[in-house]
PDB file of C-alpha atoms in Angstrom:
ATOM      1  CA  GLN A   1      -8.459  21.200 -22.654  1.00  0.00           C
ATOM      2  CA  VAL A   2      -5.481  21.678 -20.328  1.00  0.00           C
ATOM      3  CA  GLN A   3      -2.857  19.086 -19.489  1.00  0.00           C
ATOM      4  CA  LEU A   4      -0.653  19.315 -16.396  1.00  0.00           C
ATOM      5  CA  VAL A   5       2.480  17.258 -15.767  1.00  0.00           C
ATOM      6  CA  GLU A   6       4.292  17.286 -12.414  1.00  0.00           C
ATOM      7  CA  SER A   7       7.896  16.275 -11.874  1.00  0.00           C
ATOM      8  CA  GLY A   8      10.638  16.544  -9.274  1.00  0.00           C
ATOM      9  CA  GLY A   9       9.421  14.253  -6.530  1.00  0.00           C
ATOM     10  CA  GLY A  10      11.616  11.673  -4.888  1.00  0.00           C
ATOM     11  CA  LEU A  11      13.202  10.421  -1.686  1.00  0.00           C
ATOM     12  CA  VAL A  12      15.080  12.922   0.471  1.00  0.00           C
ATOM     13  CA  GLN A  13      16.390  13.023   4.022  1.00  0.00           C
ATOM     14  CA  ALA A  14      14.796  15.298   6.594  1.00  0.00           C
ATOM     15  CA  GLY A  15      16.292  18.768   6.385  1.00  0.00           C
ATOM     16  CA  GLY A  16      16.908  18.523   2.668  1.00  0.00           C
ATOM     17  CA  SER A  17      15.226  20.328  -0.203  1.00  0.00           C
ATOM     18  CA  LEU A  18      13.227  19.511  -3.310  1.00  0.00           C
ATOM     19  CA  SER A  19      11.934  21.545  -6.212  1.00  0.00           C
ATOM     20  CA  LEU A  20       8.740  20.381  -7.914  1.00  0.00           C
ATOM     21  CA  SER A  21       7.666  21.498 -11.379  1.00  0.00           C
ATOM     22  CA  CYS A  22       4.296  21.577 -13.123  1.00  0.00           C
ATOM     23  CA  ALA A  23       4.155  22.241 -16.857  1.00  0.00           C
ATOM     24  CA  ALA A  24       0.854  23.222 -18.486  1.00  0.00           C
ATOM     25  CA  SER A  25      -0.050  22.640 -22.115  1.00  0.00           C
ATOM     26  CA  GLY A  26      -3.127  22.923 -24.310  1.00  0.00           C
ATOM     27  CA  ARG A  27      -5.476  25.850 -23.681  1.00  0.00           C
ATOM     28  CA  THR A  28      -3.044  27.620 -21.371  1.00  0.00           C
ATOM     29  CA  PHE A  29      -4.632  30.998 -22.118  1.00  0.00           C
ATOM     30  CA  SER A  30      -7.627  29.897 -20.064  1.00  0.00           C
ATOM     31  CA  ILE A  31      -5.587  29.342 -16.882  1.00  0.00           C
ATOM     32  CA  TYR A  32      -6.083  32.043 -14.256  1.00  0.00           C
ATOM     33  CA  ALA A  33      -4.188  30.406 -11.400  1.00  0.00           C
ATOM     34  CA  MET A  34      -2.275  27.261 -10.568  1.00  0.00           C
ATOM     35  CA  GLY A  35      -1.888  25.585  -7.227  1.00  0.00           C
ATOM     36  CA  TRP A  36      -0.292  22.744  -5.335  1.00  0.00           C
ATOM     37  CA  PHE A  37      -2.085  20.251  -3.109  1.00  0.00           C
ATOM     38  CA  ARG A  38      -0.823  17.219  -1.251  1.00  0.00           C
ATOM     39  CA  GLN A  39      -2.435  14.046   0.024  1.00  0.00           C
ATOM     40  CA  SER A  40      -1.208  11.365   2.417  1.00  0.00           C
ATOM     41  CA  PRO A  41      -2.827   7.933   2.787  1.00  0.00           C
ATOM     42  CA  GLY A  42      -5.995   8.143   4.868  1.00  0.00           C
ATOM     43  CA  LYS A  43      -6.067  11.944   4.860  1.00  0.00           C
ATOM     44  CA  GLU A  44      -7.971  14.542   2.863  1.00  0.00           C
ATOM     45  CA  ARG A  45      -6.288  16.474   0.106  1.00  0.00           C
ATOM     46  CA  GLU A  46      -4.566  19.502   1.638  1.00  0.00           C
ATOM     47  CA  PHE A  47      -3.948  22.919   0.114  1.00  0.00           C
ATOM     48  CA  VAL A  48      -0.281  23.895  -0.080  1.00  0.00           C
ATOM     49  CA  ALA A  49       0.071  27.042  -2.212  1.00  0.00           C
ATOM     50  CA  ALA A  50      -1.353  28.840  -5.245  1.00  0.00           C
ATOM     51  CA  ILE A  51      -0.311  31.611  -7.612  1.00  0.00           C
ATOM     52  CA  THR A  52      -2.096  33.739 -10.205  1.00  0.00           C
ATOM     53  CA  MET A  53      -0.425  33.432 -13.588  1.00  0.00           C
ATOM     54  CA  ASN A  54      -0.889  37.052 -14.673  1.00  0.00           C
ATOM     55  CA  SER A  55      -0.164  39.090 -11.542  1.00  0.00           C
ATOM     56  CA  GLY A  56       1.877  36.594  -9.529  1.00  0.00           C
ATOM     57  CA  ILE A  57      -0.229  36.926  -6.394  1.00  0.00           C
ATOM     58  CA  THR A  58       0.473  34.037  -4.046  1.00  0.00           C
ATOM     59  CA  ALA A  59      -1.292  32.250  -1.244  1.00  0.00           C
ATOM     60  CA  GLY A  60       0.039  29.566   1.053  1.00  0.00           C
ATOM     61  CA  ALA A  61      -1.193  27.312   3.804  1.00  0.00           C
ATOM     62  CA  ASP A  62      -0.331  28.511   7.306  1.00  0.00           C
ATOM     63  CA  SER A  63       1.321  25.188   8.042  1.00  0.00           C
ATOM     64  CA  VAL A  64       3.882  25.459   5.223  1.00  0.00           C
ATOM     65  CA  THR A  65       4.691  29.167   4.839  1.00  0.00           C
ATOM     66  CA  GLY A  66       8.358  29.856   5.412  1.00  0.00           C
ATOM     67  CA  ARG A  67       9.490  26.491   4.029  1.00  0.00           C
ATOM     68  CA  PHE A  68       7.440  26.320   0.811  1.00  0.00           C
ATOM     69  CA  THR A  69       7.877  28.830  -2.009  1.00  0.00           C
ATOM     70  CA  ILE A  70       5.681  28.912  -5.105  1.00  0.00           C
ATOM     71  CA  SER A  71       6.789  30.654  -8.282  1.00  0.00           C
ATOM     72  CA  ARG A  72       5.938  30.681 -11.974  1.00  0.00           C
ATOM     73  CA  ASP A  73       7.447  31.043 -15.420  1.00  0.00           C
ATOM     74  CA  ILE A  74       4.773  32.971 -17.295  1.00  0.00           C
ATOM     75  CA  ALA A  75       6.361  32.369 -20.708  1.00  0.00           C
ATOM     76  CA  GLY A  76       6.528  28.622 -20.256  1.00  0.00           C
ATOM     77  CA  TYR A  77       3.338  28.281 -18.199  1.00  0.00           C
ATOM     78  CA  THR A  78       5.244  26.356 -15.590  1.00  0.00           C
ATOM     79  CA  VAL A  79       4.755  26.543 -11.831  1.00  0.00           C
ATOM     80  CA  TYR A  80       7.361  25.522  -9.278  1.00  0.00           C
ATOM     81  CA  LEU A  81       7.215  24.551  -5.635  1.00  0.00           C
ATOM     82  CA  GLN A  82      10.475  24.883  -3.721  1.00  0.00           C
ATOM     83  CA  ILE A  83      10.422  22.932  -0.474  1.00  0.00           C
ATOM     84  CA  ASP A  84      13.158  23.583   2.080  1.00  0.00           C
ATOM     85  CA  ASN A  85      13.904  21.944   5.440  1.00  0.00           C
ATOM     86  CA  LEU A  86      11.782  18.935   4.580  1.00  0.00           C
ATOM     87  CA  LYS A  87      10.136  17.056   7.429  1.00  0.00           C
ATOM     88  CA  PRO A  88       8.772  13.493   7.549  1.00  0.00           C
ATOM     89  CA  GLU A  89       5.234  14.891   7.779  1.00  0.00           C
ATOM     90  CA  ASP A  90       5.739  16.435   4.328  1.00  0.00           C
ATOM     91  CA  THR A  91       5.610  12.930   2.852  1.00  0.00           C
ATOM     92  CA  ALA A  92       2.676  12.859   0.416  1.00  0.00           C
ATOM     93  CA  VAL A  93       1.652  12.785  -3.203  1.00  0.00           C
ATOM     94  CA  TYR A  94       1.858  16.350  -4.476  1.00  0.00           C
ATOM     95  CA  TYR A  95      -0.651  17.399  -7.132  1.00  0.00           C
ATOM     96  CA  CYS A  96      -0.642  20.388  -9.444  1.00  0.00           C
ATOM     97  CA  ALA A  97      -3.966  22.004 -10.353  1.00  0.00           C
ATOM     98  CA  ALA A  98      -5.214  24.778 -12.645  1.00  0.00           C
ATOM     99  CA  GLY A  99      -8.320  26.925 -12.247  1.00  0.00           C
ATOM    100  CA  PRO A 100      -9.417  29.817 -10.033  1.00  0.00           C
ATOM    101  CA  PHE A 101      -7.255  31.331  -7.314  1.00  0.00           C
ATOM    102  CA  SER A 102      -8.551  29.203  -4.480  1.00  0.00           C
ATOM    103  CA  ARG A 103      -7.578  27.158  -1.432  1.00  0.00           C
ATOM    104  CA  THR A 104     -10.332  24.609  -2.139  1.00  0.00           C
ATOM    105  CA  SER A 105      -9.461  21.570  -4.224  1.00  0.00           C
ATOM    106  CA  SER A 106     -12.966  21.170  -5.667  1.00  0.00           C
ATOM    107  CA  ASP A 107     -12.743  24.640  -7.234  1.00  0.00           C
ATOM    108  CA  TYR A 108      -9.984  23.591  -9.628  1.00  0.00           C
ATOM    109  CA  LEU A 109     -10.712  22.421 -13.145  1.00  0.00           C
ATOM    110  CA  TYR A 110      -7.601  20.482 -14.163  1.00  0.00           C
ATOM    111  CA  TRP A 111      -5.223  18.200 -12.299  1.00  0.00           C
ATOM    112  CA  GLY A 112      -1.896  16.565 -12.893  1.00  0.00           C
ATOM    113  CA  GLN A 113      -1.094  12.942 -12.157  1.00  0.00           C
ATOM    114  CA  GLY A 114       0.804  13.690  -8.950  1.00  0.00           C
ATOM    115  CA  THR A 115       4.406  13.214  -7.887  1.00  0.00           C
ATOM    116  CA  GLN A 116       5.499  11.323  -4.773  1.00  0.00           C
ATOM    117  CA  VAL A 117       7.591  13.088  -2.142  1.00  0.00           C
ATOM    118  CA  THR A 118       9.032  10.855   0.564  1.00  0.00           C
ATOM    119  CA  VAL A 119      11.032  12.303   3.456  1.00  0.00           C
ATOM    120  CA  SER A 120      13.084   9.918   5.568  1.00  0.00           C
ATOM    121  CA  SER A 121      14.074  10.594   9.162  1.00  0.00           C
TER     122      SER A 121
END
């Protein structure tokens, strides 16, 4: 079993920055990759970024590259999402996931509880 806990969400003005964290525990040796997804009310869950834990290969959504940076601490099995120049359309619940290196939410095996990011204009 793997447990994921997100933190770092909050309220920020447009143009500001946030750093989200996701800490994994349990059977961390089984985790190949971790990713971030976001979901706004009435919309489907959207891929944001992913990273392989061993090699550090990254993938990001075309809509967020340049403002979103994913990184990892391999020793602590923690993944981070740095968000710069926040925009109101970034407002969503951000979820951390663990599983294969994929852009598809249904491919992932484990999910965190989510952390709310709200961007004011």
